[in-house]
Coordinates of C-alpha atoms in Angstrom, one line a residue:
Chain A
M1 CA 95.3 84.6 120.0
D2 CA 96.4 81.5 118.2
I3 CA 95.6 82.9 114.8
F4 CA 97.6 86.1 115.8
L5 CA 100.6 84.0 116.7
Q6 CA 100.3 81.9 113.6
L7 CA 100.2 85.0 111.4
L8 CA 103.0 86.6 113.3
V9 CA 105.3 83.6 112.9
S10 CA 104.6 83.1 109.2
G11 CA 105.0 86.9 108.8
I12 CA 108.4 86.8 110.3
A13 CA 109.3 83.8 108.2
V14 CA 108.3 85.6 104.9
G15 CA 109.9 88.7 106.3
G16 CA 113.2 87.1 106.4
V17 CA 113.1 86.4 102.7
Y18 CA 112.0 90.0 102.1
A19 CA 114.9 91.2 104.2
L20 CA 117.3 89.3 102.0
I21 CA 115.9 90.5 98.7
A22 CA 115.7 94.1 100.0
L23 CA 119.3 93.8 101.1
G24 CA 120.4 93.1 97.5
F25 CA 118.3 96.0 96.3
V26 CA 119.7 98.5 98.9
L27 CA 123.2 97.3 98.1
I28 CA 122.9 98.4 94.5
Y29 CA 121.1 101.6 95.4
K30 CA 123.5 102.7 98.0
A31 CA 126.6 102.2 95.8
T32 CA 125.3 103.4 92.5
S33 CA 122.0 105.3 93.1
I34 CA 120.3 103.0 90.7
I35 CA 116.9 101.6 91.6
N36 CA 116.7 98.1 90.3
F37 CA 113.3 97.2 88.9
A38 CA 114.7 93.9 87.7
T39 CA 115.3 92.6 91.2
G40 CA 112.3 90.3 90.9
E41 CA 113.6 88.9 87.6
F42 CA 117.1 88.3 89.1
M43 CA 115.2 86.2 91.7
M44 CA 113.3 84.3 89.0
I45 CA 116.5 83.7 86.9
G46 CA 118.3 82.5 90.1
A47 CA 115.5 80.0 90.8
Y48 CA 115.7 78.7 87.2
F49 CA 119.5 78.3 87.4
F50 CA 119.0 76.3 90.6
Y51 CA 116.4 74.2 88.9
T52 CA 118.7 73.6 86.0
F53 CA 121.6 72.6 88.1
M54 CA 119.6 70.3 90.2
V55 CA 117.2 68.7 87.7
Y56 CA 119.0 68.8 84.4
M57 CA 122.5 68.4 85.6
G58 CA 121.7 66.3 88.7
L59 CA 123.9 68.2 91.1
P60 CA 123.3 67.9 94.8
A61 CA 121.9 70.9 96.5
I62 CA 125.1 72.5 97.9
P63 CA 127.1 72.5 94.6
A64 CA 124.0 73.7 92.8
F65 CA 123.7 76.5 95.3
I66 CA 127.3 77.6 94.8
G67 CA 126.9 77.4 91.0
V68 CA 123.9 79.7 91.2
M69 CA 125.8 82.2 93.3
A70 CA 128.6 82.2 90.7
C71 CA 126.1 82.6 87.8
A72 CA 124.3 85.4 89.6
A73 CA 127.5 87.3 90.3
L74 CA 128.3 86.9 86.6
L75 CA 124.8 88.1 85.6
G76 CA 125.1 91.2 87.9
F77 CA 128.5 91.9 86.5
A78 CA 127.3 91.6 82.9
V79 CA 124.3 93.8 83.5
E80 CA 126.3 96.6 85.1
R81 CA 129.1 96.4 82.6
L82 CA 127.0 96.2 79.5
V83 CA 124.1 98.4 80.3
L84 CA 124.1 100.4 83.4
R85 CA 127.7 101.7 83.0
H86 CA 126.3 103.7 80.1
M87 CA 123.6 105.2 82.2
L88 CA 125.7 107.0 84.8
G89 CA 124.5 110.5 85.3
Q90 CA 121.3 110.0 83.2
P91 CA 118.0 111.2 84.6
T92 CA 116.0 109.0 86.9
I93 CA 113.4 108.1 84.3
S94 CA 116.0 106.6 82.0
I95 CA 117.6 104.5 84.8
V96 CA 114.2 103.3 86.0
M97 CA 113.2 102.4 82.5
V98 CA 116.4 100.7 81.6
T99 CA 116.0 98.3 84.6
I100 CA 112.4 97.7 83.6
G101 CA 113.5 96.9 80.1
L102 CA 116.1 94.5 81.5
S103 CA 113.4 92.8 83.6
S104 CA 111.3 92.3 80.4
I105 CA 114.2 90.8 78.6
L106 CA 115.1 88.5 81.4
M107 CA 111.4 87.4 81.7
G108 CA 111.2 86.7 78.0
I109 CA 114.5 84.8 77.9
A110 CA 113.5 82.7 80.9
E111 CA 110.2 81.7 79.1
M112 CA 112.0 80.9 75.9
L113 CA 114.6 78.7 77.7
W114 CA 112.5 77.0 80.3
G115 CA 108.9 77.3 79.0
S116 CA 106.0 78.7 80.9
D117 CA 105.1 75.6 83.0
F118 CA 105.3 75.6 86.7
R119 CA 108.4 73.8 87.9
S120 CA 109.1 72.7 91.4
F121 CA 112.4 71.8 93.0
P122 CA 113.1 68.3 94.2
A123 CA 112.9 68.1 97.9
I124 CA 115.9 69.7 99.4
V125 CA 114.7 70.1 102.9
P126 CA 112.7 67.7 105.1
R127 CA 109.0 68.0 104.4
A128 CA 107.5 67.6 107.9
P129 CA 106.2 71.0 109.0
L130 CA 107.6 72.5 112.2
I131 CA 105.2 72.5 115.1
V132 CA 105.7 74.6 118.2
G133 CA 102.7 74.5 120.5
D134 CA 99.7 75.3 118.3
I135 CA 101.7 77.1 115.6
V136 CA 102.5 75.3 112.4
V137 CA 105.2 76.5 110.1
R138 CA 105.7 75.0 106.7
S139 CA 109.2 73.4 106.6
N140 CA 110.3 75.1 103.3
L141 CA 109.3 78.5 104.8
F142 CA 111.2 77.7 108.0
Y143 CA 114.4 76.6 106.2
G144 CA 114.1 79.4 103.8
F145 CA 114.0 81.8 106.7
V146 CA 117.0 80.2 108.3
L147 CA 118.9 80.5 105.0
A148 CA 117.9 84.1 104.6
V149 CA 119.0 85.0 108.0
V150 CA 122.3 83.3 107.6
V151 CA 123.0 85.1 104.3
V152 CA 122.0 88.4 105.8
I153 CA 124.4 87.9 108.6
V154 CA 127.2 86.9 106.2
F155 CA 126.6 90.0 104.2
A156 CA 126.6 92.1 107.4
L157 CA 129.9 90.7 108.6
L158 CA 131.3 91.2 105.1
F159 CA 130.5 94.9 105.2
K160 CA 131.7 95.3 108.7
Y161 CA 135.0 93.6 108.5
A162 CA 136.1 92.6 105.0
K163 CA 138.3 95.0 103.1
V164 CA 136.1 94.8 100.1
G165 CA 133.0 95.5 102.2
I166 CA 134.6 98.6 103.8
A167 CA 135.6 99.8 100.3
M168 CA 132.0 99.4 99.1
R169 CA 130.7 101.4 102.1
A170 CA 133.3 104.1 101.5
T171 CA 132.2 104.3 97.8
A172 CA 128.6 104.6 98.9
A173 CA 129.4 107.3 101.4
D174 CA 131.6 109.5 99.2
Q175 CA 132.7 108.7 95.7
S176 CA 135.3 111.3 95.1
A177 CA 136.9 110.8 98.6
S178 CA 137.1 107.0 98.0
F179 CA 138.6 107.6 94.6
S180 CA 141.4 109.7 96.2
M181 CA 142.0 107.0 98.7
G182 CA 142.8 104.6 95.9
I183 CA 139.5 102.7 95.8
N184 CA 138.6 101.5 92.4
V185 CA 135.1 103.1 92.4
K186 CA 134.0 101.5 89.1
A187 CA 135.0 98.1 90.3
M188 CA 132.9 98.8 93.4
F189 CA 129.9 99.6 91.2
T190 CA 130.3 96.3 89.4
L191 CA 130.8 94.5 92.7
S192 CA 127.7 95.9 94.3
W193 CA 125.7 94.7 91.3
A194 CA 127.2 91.3 91.6
F195 CA 126.5 91.1 95.4
G196 CA 123.0 92.5 94.8
A197 CA 122.3 89.9 92.2
V198 CA 123.6 87.1 94.5
A199 CA 121.3 88.3 97.3
A200 CA 118.3 88.5 94.9
T201 CA 118.9 85.0 93.4
L202 CA 119.2 83.4 96.8
G203 CA 115.9 85.0 97.7
G204 CA 114.6 83.6 94.4
I205 CA 115.6 80.1 95.3
I206 CA 113.8 80.4 98.6
I207 CA 110.7 81.7 97.0
G208 CA 110.9 79.1 94.3
N209 CA 111.2 76.4 96.9
I210 CA 108.0 77.6 98.6
G211 CA 105.8 78.3 95.6
G212 CA 107.4 76.7 92.6
V213 CA 109.2 78.4 89.7
H214 CA 107.5 80.3 86.9
P215 CA 108.6 83.1 84.6
T216 CA 106.3 85.4 86.6
L217 CA 108.0 84.6 89.9
G218 CA 109.6 88.0 89.7
H219 CA 106.4 89.8 90.3
I220 CA 107.0 89.3 94.0
G221 CA 109.9 91.6 93.5
L222 CA 107.5 94.5 93.4
K223 CA 106.9 94.1 97.1
I224 CA 110.5 95.1 97.6
F225 CA 109.5 98.7 97.1
P226 CA 107.3 99.0 100.2
V227 CA 110.1 97.3 102.2
V228 CA 112.9 99.5 101.0
I229 CA 110.9 102.7 101.4
L230 CA 109.9 101.8 104.9
G231 CA 113.5 101.0 105.8
G232 CA 114.9 104.0 104.0
L233 CA 116.3 103.5 100.5
D234 CA 120.0 103.7 101.5
S235 CA 119.9 101.9 104.8
I236 CA 121.0 98.2 104.9
G237 CA 119.9 97.7 108.5
G238 CA 116.6 99.5 107.7
A239 CA 116.0 97.2 104.8
V240 CA 116.4 94.1 107.0
L241 CA 114.2 95.4 109.8
A242 CA 111.6 96.6 107.3
G243 CA 111.6 93.2 105.6
F244 CA 110.4 91.7 108.8
I245 CA 107.9 94.4 109.6
M246 CA 106.4 94.2 106.1
G247 CA 106.2 90.4 106.2
I248 CA 104.2 90.7 109.4
I249 CA 102.0 93.5 108.2
E250 CA 101.3 91.6 105.0
N251 CA 100.3 88.4 106.8
M252 CA 98.3 90.2 109.5
A253 CA 96.4 92.3 106.9
G254 CA 95.8 89.2 104.8
G255 CA 94.7 87.1 107.7
Y256 CA 92.3 89.6 109.3
L257 CA 91.0 91.6 106.3
D258 CA 90.7 89.0 103.5
P259 CA 87.2 87.9 104.5
Y260 CA 85.9 91.4 103.9
F261 CA 87.5 91.9 100.5
Q262 CA 87.3 88.4 99.0
G263 CA 91.0 87.9 99.1
G264 CA 93.9 89.8 97.7
V265 CA 94.5 92.1 100.6
K266 CA 97.9 90.5 101.2
D267 CA 99.2 91.9 97.9
V268 CA 97.9 95.4 98.3
A269 CA 98.4 96.0 102.0
P270 CA 102.2 96.7 101.6
F271 CA 101.4 99.3 99.0
V272 CA 98.9 101.1 101.2
V273 CA 101.5 101.2 103.9
L274 CA 103.9 102.5 101.3
V275 CA 101.7 105.4 100.5
L276 CA 101.3 106.2 104.2
I277 CA 105.0 106.2 104.7
L278 CA 105.6 108.4 101.7
L279 CA 103.1 110.9 103.1
I280 CA 104.4 110.9 106.6
K281 CA 108.1 110.1 106.5
P282 CA 109.3 109.9 102.9
Y283 CA 112.8 108.9 103.8
G284 CA 111.7 105.9 105.8
L285 CA 112.9 104.7 109.2
F286 CA 116.6 105.1 108.7
G287 CA 117.0 106.7 105.3
K288 CA 119.3 109.7 104.9
E289 CA 117.3 112.8 104.1
E290 CA 118.5 114.3 100.9
I291 CA 119.3 118.0 101.0
E292 CA 119.3 119.6 97.6
R293 CA 121.5 122.5 96.7
L294 CA 121.7 124.4 93.5
Chain B
M1 CA 118.1 122.4 49.4
R2 CA 115.4 124.5 51.0
I3 CA 116.5 127.9 52.3
G4 CA 114.9 131.1 53.5
D5 CA 113.5 129.8 56.7
F6 CA 113.9 133.2 58.2
K7 CA 111.7 134.8 60.9
D8 CA 111.6 138.4 62.0
S9 CA 109.0 138.2 64.8
Y10 CA 108.4 136.1 67.9
V11 CA 104.9 135.3 66.6
A12 CA 106.4 133.7 63.5
D13 CA 108.9 131.8 65.6
E14 CA 106.2 130.5 67.9
A15 CA 103.8 129.5 65.1
V16 CA 102.6 125.9 65.2
F17 CA 103.1 125.4 61.5
K18 CA 106.3 127.3 60.7
T19 CA 106.6 127.1 57.0
P20 CA 104.4 126.6 54.0
T21 CA 106.1 123.2 53.4
V22 CA 105.1 122.0 56.8
R23 CA 101.5 123.1 56.2
F24 CA 101.5 121.4 52.8
W25 CA 102.7 118.1 54.2
L26 CA 100.4 118.2 57.2
G27 CA 97.5 118.8 54.7
I28 CA 98.6 115.8 52.7
L29 CA 98.9 113.7 55.9
F30 CA 95.4 114.8 57.0
V31 CA 93.9 113.9 53.7
A32 CA 95.7 110.6 53.8
L33 CA 94.2 109.9 57.2
L34 CA 90.8 110.7 55.9
I35 CA 91.1 108.4 52.9
F36 CA 92.8 105.6 54.9
P37 CA 89.5 104.0 56.2
F38 CA 88.1 103.7 52.7
V39 CA 91.1 101.7 51.4
A40 CA 92.1 99.7 54.5
G41 CA 90.7 96.4 55.7
N42 CA 89.0 95.8 59.0
Y43 CA 92.2 94.5 60.6
W44 CA 94.1 97.7 59.8
L45 CA 91.1 99.8 60.9
Y46 CA 91.1 97.9 64.2
M47 CA 94.8 98.5 64.6
A48 CA 94.4 102.2 63.7
N49 CA 91.8 102.6 66.4
L50 CA 94.1 101.0 69.0
V51 CA 96.9 103.2 67.8
G52 CA 94.7 106.3 68.2
V53 CA 93.8 105.4 71.7
A54 CA 97.5 104.8 72.5
I55 CA 98.4 108.2 71.0
V56 CA 96.0 110.0 73.2
A57 CA 97.3 108.2 76.3
A58 CA 100.9 108.5 75.4
V59 CA 100.7 112.3 74.6
G60 CA 99.1 112.7 78.0
L61 CA 101.9 110.7 79.7
N62 CA 104.5 112.7 77.8
I63 CA 103.2 115.9 79.1
L64 CA 103.6 114.6 82.7
T65 CA 106.8 112.7 82.3
G66 CA 108.5 114.0 79.2
F67 CA 107.8 117.7 79.7
A68 CA 107.1 118.2 83.4
G69 CA 109.6 115.5 84.5
Q70 CA 107.3 113.7 86.9
I71 CA 107.6 110.0 86.4
S72 CA 104.4 108.0 86.5
L73 CA 104.2 104.3 86.7
G74 CA 100.4 104.5 87.1
H75 CA 99.3 105.8 83.8
A76 CA 97.4 102.6 82.9
A77 CA 95.4 103.0 86.1
F78 CA 94.2 106.4 84.9
V79 CA 93.2 105.0 81.6
G80 CA 91.4 102.4 83.5
I81 CA 89.6 104.9 85.6
G82 CA 88.5 106.7 82.4
A83 CA 87.3 103.4 81.0
Y84 CA 85.4 102.4 84.1
T85 CA 83.8 105.9 84.4
A86 CA 82.7 105.7 80.9
A87 CA 81.3 102.2 81.3
I88 CA 79.5 103.0 84.5
L89 CA 78.0 106.3 83.2
T90 CA 76.8 104.6 80.1
T91 CA 75.3 101.4 81.6
R92 CA 73.9 103.0 84.8
L93 CA 72.9 106.5 83.8
G94 CA 72.6 106.0 80.0
L95 CA 74.6 109.1 79.3
P96 CA 75.5 109.7 75.6
F97 CA 79.0 109.0 74.4
L98 CA 79.9 112.6 73.7
L99 CA 79.1 113.5 77.3
C100 CA 81.0 110.5 78.6
L101 CA 84.2 111.5 76.8
P102 CA 84.9 114.7 78.8
L103 CA 83.4 113.2 82.0
S104 CA 85.7 110.2 81.9
G105 CA 88.6 112.6 81.5
L106 CA 87.5 114.7 84.4
S107 CA 87.1 111.7 86.6
A108 CA 90.6 110.5 85.8
A109 CA 91.9 114.0 86.3
F110 CA 90.3 114.1 89.7
F111 CA 92.1 110.9 90.8
G112 CA 95.2 112.1 89.0
L113 CA 95.2 115.1 91.3
I114 CA 94.8 112.9 94.4
V115 CA 97.8 110.8 93.3
G116 CA 99.8 113.9 92.3
G117 CA 99.1 115.7 95.5
P118 CA 102.0 114.1 97.4
S119 CA 104.3 115.2 94.5
M120 CA 104.9 118.4 96.5
R121 CA 106.8 116.4 99.0
M122 CA 108.6 113.9 96.9
K123 CA 110.1 113.6 93.4
G124 CA 112.2 111.4 91.3
L125 CA 112.4 107.9 92.6
Y126 CA 110.0 108.5 95.4
L127 CA 107.3 109.8 93.2
C128 CA 107.9 106.9 90.8
I129 CA 107.3 104.5 93.6
A130 CA 104.3 106.4 94.9
T131 CA 102.7 106.1 91.5
L132 CA 103.6 102.4 91.4
A133 CA 101.6 102.1 94.7
A134 CA 98.7 104.0 93.1
Q135 CA 98.7 101.6 90.2
V136 CA 98.6 98.5 92.5
I137 CA 95.9 100.1 94.7
F138 CA 93.7 101.1 91.8
E139 CA 94.1 97.6 90.3
F140 CA 92.9 96.2 93.6
I141 CA 89.9 98.5 93.6
F142 CA 89.0 97.6 90.0
V143 CA 88.9 93.9 91.1
H144 CA 87.3 94.2 94.5
W145 CA 84.7 97.0 94.2
E146 CA 82.4 94.5 92.6
S147 CA 79.1 96.5 93.1
M148 CA 80.6 99.2 90.9
T149 CA 83.2 97.7 88.6
G150 CA 81.7 94.2 88.2
G151 CA 84.8 92.6 89.6
I152 CA 86.9 90.4 87.4
R153 CA 83.9 89.8 85.0
G154 CA 84.0 93.5 84.2
I155 CA 81.3 95.5 82.4
N156 CA 80.0 95.2 78.9
L157 CA 78.7 98.1 76.9
P158 CA 76.3 98.7 74.1
A159 CA 77.7 100.3 70.9
P160 CA 78.1 104.1 71.4
S161 CA 76.2 106.4 69.1
I162 CA 76.6 110.1 68.1
L163 CA 73.5 112.0 67.0
G164 CA 71.7 108.7 66.3
V165 CA 74.5 107.2 64.3
S166 CA 75.6 104.0 65.9
L167 CA 79.4 103.6 66.0
D168 CA 79.2 99.8 65.8
N169 CA 82.2 99.0 63.6
E170 CA 85.8 99.9 63.2
F171 CA 85.1 102.0 60.2
K172 CA 82.7 104.4 61.9
F173 CA 84.7 104.5 65.1
Y174 CA 87.8 105.4 63.2
F175 CA 86.5 108.9 62.6
V176 CA 85.8 109.5 66.2
T177 CA 89.2 108.3 67.2
L178 CA 90.8 110.5 64.6
A179 CA 88.9 113.5 65.8
V180 CA 89.9 113.0 69.4
V181 CA 93.5 112.4 68.5
V182 CA 93.6 115.6 66.4
I183 CA 92.0 117.6 69.2
C184 CA 94.3 116.2 71.9
V185 CA 97.5 116.6 69.9
T186 CA 96.6 120.1 68.9
A187 CA 95.8 120.9 72.5
A188 CA 99.0 119.4 73.7
R189 CA 101.1 121.2 71.1
N190 CA 99.5 124.5 72.1
I191 CA 100.0 124.0 75.9
F192 CA 103.7 124.4 75.2
R193 CA 103.3 127.8 73.6
T194 CA 101.8 129.1 76.8
R195 CA 103.2 130.0 80.3
V196 CA 101.9 126.7 81.7
G197 CA 103.8 124.6 79.3
R198 CA 107.0 126.6 79.7
A199 CA 106.6 126.2 83.5
F200 CA 106.4 122.4 83.0
I201 CA 109.7 122.4 81.1
A202 CA 111.3 124.7 83.7
I203 CA 110.2 122.3 86.5
R204 CA 111.6 119.3 84.6
D205 CA 115.0 121.0 84.0
R206 CA 115.6 122.1 87.5
D207 CA 112.7 122.4 90.0
I208 CA 114.5 124.6 92.5
S209 CA 115.5 127.1 89.9
A210 CA 112.0 127.1 88.5
E211 CA 110.7 127.9 92.0
L212 CA 113.2 130.7 92.4
M213 CA 111.9 132.2 89.1
G214 CA 108.4 132.5 90.6
I215 CA 106.9 129.3 89.4
N216 CA 104.5 127.8 91.9
L217 CA 105.8 124.2 91.9
F218 CA 102.8 122.7 93.5
R219 CA 100.2 124.4 91.3
F220 CA 102.1 123.5 88.1
K221 CA 102.8 119.9 89.1
M222 CA 99.1 119.6 89.8
Y223 CA 98.3 121.0 86.3
A224 CA 100.6 118.5 84.8
F225 CA 99.0 115.6 86.7
G226 CA 95.5 116.9 85.9
I227 CA 96.1 117.4 82.1
S228 CA 98.0 114.1 81.8
S229 CA 95.3 112.0 83.6
F230 CA 92.6 113.9 81.8
M231 CA 94.0 112.6 78.5
A232 CA 94.4 109.2 80.0
G233 CA 90.8 109.2 81.0
V234 CA 89.7 110.3 77.5
A235 CA 91.8 107.5 76.0
G236 CA 90.1 105.1 78.4
C237 CA 86.7 106.2 77.4
L238 CA 87.6 105.8 73.7
W239 CA 89.1 102.4 74.5
V240 CA 86.1 101.0 76.3
N241 CA 83.6 102.3 73.7
F242 CA 85.7 100.8 71.0
L243 CA 86.2 97.3 72.5
R244 CA 82.8 97.5 74.4
T245 CA 84.1 95.6 77.4
V246 CA 86.3 96.5 80.4
T247 CA 87.9 94.2 82.9
P248 CA 90.7 94.8 85.5
E249 CA 93.1 92.7 83.4
H250 CA 93.3 95.4 80.8
F251 CA 95.1 97.8 83.0
P252 CA 98.0 96.0 84.7
L253 CA 101.3 97.5 85.7
M254 CA 102.7 96.1 82.4
E255 CA 100.3 98.5 80.5
S256 CA 101.7 101.5 82.4
I257 CA 105.2 100.4 81.5
R258 CA 104.1 100.1 77.9
Y259 CA 103.0 103.7 77.9
L260 CA 106.4 104.7 79.4
A261 CA 108.1 102.6 76.8
M262 CA 106.1 104.5 74.1
I263 CA 107.4 107.9 75.1
I264 CA 110.9 106.6 75.6
V265 CA 111.1 105.0 72.2
G266 CA 109.3 107.9 70.6
G267 CA 111.2 110.6 72.4
L268 CA 110.7 112.1 75.9
G269 CA 109.5 115.7 75.8
S270 CA 108.2 115.6 72.3
I271 CA 104.6 115.5 71.1
L272 CA 105.7 114.0 67.8
G273 CA 107.7 111.5 69.8
A274 CA 104.7 110.3 71.8
I275 CA 102.8 109.8 68.5
F276 CA 105.7 107.9 66.9
G277 CA 106.1 105.8 70.0
A278 CA 102.5 105.0 70.3
I279 CA 102.3 103.9 66.7
F280 CA 105.5 101.9 66.9
M281 CA 104.9 100.1 70.2
T282 CA 101.3 99.2 69.3
L283 CA 102.2 97.8 65.9
M284 CA 105.4 96.1 67.1
P285 CA 103.7 93.0 68.7
E286 CA 101.6 92.6 65.5
I287 CA 104.6 92.8 63.3
L288 CA 106.4 90.2 65.3
K289 CA 103.4 88.0 65.2
N290 CA 103.2 88.3 61.4
T291 CA 106.9 87.7 61.0
L292 CA 106.7 84.6 63.2
G293 CA 103.6 83.5 61.2
L294 CA 105.9 83.4 58.1
L295 CA 108.2 81.1 59.9
V296 CA 105.6 78.6 60.9
D297 CA 106.1 76.5 57.8
A298 CA 109.8 76.0 58.6
F299 CA 109.5 75.8 62.4
P300 CA 106.0 74.6 63.4
Q301 CA 106.6 75.5 67.0
A302 CA 107.5 79.1 66.2
M303 CA 104.2 80.6 67.5
G304 CA 104.9 79.2 70.9
Y305 CA 107.8 81.7 71.2
L306 CA 105.6 84.7 70.3
F307 CA 104.9 85.9 73.8
P308 CA 108.4 85.6 75.2
L309 CA 109.9 87.0 72.0
Q310 CA 107.6 90.1 72.3
Q311 CA 108.8 90.6 75.8
V312 CA 112.5 90.3 74.8
V313 CA 112.0 92.7 71.9
F314 CA 110.1 95.1 74.1
G315 CA 112.8 95.2 76.7
L316 CA 115.6 95.4 74.1
L317 CA 113.9 98.4 72.4
I318 CA 113.8 100.2 75.7
V319 CA 117.4 99.4 76.6
V320 CA 118.8 100.0 73.2
F321 CA 117.0 103.4 72.7
L322 CA 118.0 104.6 76.2
V323 CA 121.6 103.6 75.6
F324 CA 122.0 104.7 72.0
E325 CA 119.3 107.2 71.1
P326 CA 117.9 108.7 74.3
H327 CA 115.9 111.2 72.4
G328 CA 114.0 108.5 70.5
L329 CA 112.4 108.2 67.2
A330 CA 111.5 111.9 67.1
E331 CA 115.2 112.7 67.1
M332 CA 115.9 110.2 64.3
W333 CA 113.1 111.8 62.3
R334 CA 114.5 115.2 62.8
R335 CA 117.9 114.0 61.6
L336 CA 116.3 112.4 58.6
K337 CA 114.5 115.6 57.8
D338 CA 117.7 117.6 58.2
Y339 CA 119.5 115.3 55.9
F340 CA 117.0 115.9 53.1
R341 CA 116.6 119.5 53.8
L342 CA 120.3 120.2 53.5
W343 CA 121.1 117.7 50.8
P344 CA 123.5 117.6 49.0
F345 CA 125.5 119.4 51.7
E346 CA 126.5 118.0 55.0
Y347 CA 125.3 121.0 57.0

């Protein structure tokens, strides 16, 4: 039972981070119908920005944090404006490949600028692990979880109440209607990329704080796909919920099945679940079913 | 200016080699390909073999993605299945190389059909993600089914032989690769002169309309997956017999992306494009390496930047081609040909 609880708790903690990254992903998909394969690389770049601000420039954690968010928004803006604006209306394969190309560029640039060594952040949170009963949670995982939840809540409030959030939701729901209501749809596209990039980079900082920073940090971004498919590609609430579910599934599968497969189950289990979802309920828990007409 | 390209029957319009000029130049190309191994060094023969394998795999992927419109992020996994099948059949059962070649293709096609099966219910992004899952799961199986695949240590093979001739160097293997490439390309070219190939294109352009015209979507999507992964399997068999070792590290997601990049840079939905793309994307890292090698005298640390530079150039090629030349090298080649054909006039 102890091991079950332990796995559950660390699953929830990781799930919080997944929820945050998936949120960034769904934001972009909902507004622009672009599936961003470079999410993982946005995370990686964000972690490196944070490292640069803290170590090279010696900023304290909070200003460094704000700096990263500004840079991320700028990155998202630039990517949308320079590349993806040209891809509007192109077939799926082109859009998928363009974001894959972007991810390759970002990975290469990161390695050129920061080298391929593992870096770790200076301590920004207390190191003592959190102990509740018999359950031990690593402190950086716990604080990462807290941060992720806070950011998700901020985003949720933004979408619910802020004018810009409502405009973005309107754009996602019906582009031409929002155009006629005076919403600047193109600006909303750019804005969702900026928001998406911010969410991804914050996730990257949390992941970097747990496992160190490396140009291949972005590979964890692949796990976003099982999460967003489970939640439904265009559902923000679904993405958050699915993030937690996938975190738990992954940890449970890893914890119980690893001895039989000599490790590695943790990385493949989400994809097995992904295949099952696609076979049973392709539009996920809360995704809107697409109805095609000629 | 060449004129008189005039046809008065459908047969003539559908001919593979449309004009005597085309036949002439193809003949020249074929002779050049046959002479090539006698003049080229081992390094270039090695690269030529790799290019050949890439062509077979890329043509296969282009049939599925470029012509039938089904995106696959798991092509490398099928190449891997072909390679593992060939390795296991050779080392366990001692089957000859020529038998392994089609068997590897069939085995990859079998798994291709399993992965393609769900394509009835999903398409576009969803299919793309499903094939991504297939790639990850197959990679896991390559690593963890140790009794069969040898785990991360992989499998080593003896040199293959055909009719008692051992293909133990790049020179001898080149002719095998060339033969397989010619067969695959010819087959692929001919698929698109038949009902099956036209059905693929109809499905790509608008699947619902295709269905309304009486095309059985499921059956033809299955054909596309089968043919594509068959070619991937054949490429895998060639690959493993050429390098004589196979490990899971050879077939990561990155490799699948590389195949996709080949057909994008070369030209989606064009056999010639797949060939151009395979050549270009296989040689590109080597060209970069040699260029950086020239700079080593001036910048001693230049080589350290090789890997990230390759990544940046790789990504840039994909992005730049998609934004500025979505039809790829094949389209540039066509324009170049048109320019010379019409010279000195504009059109």
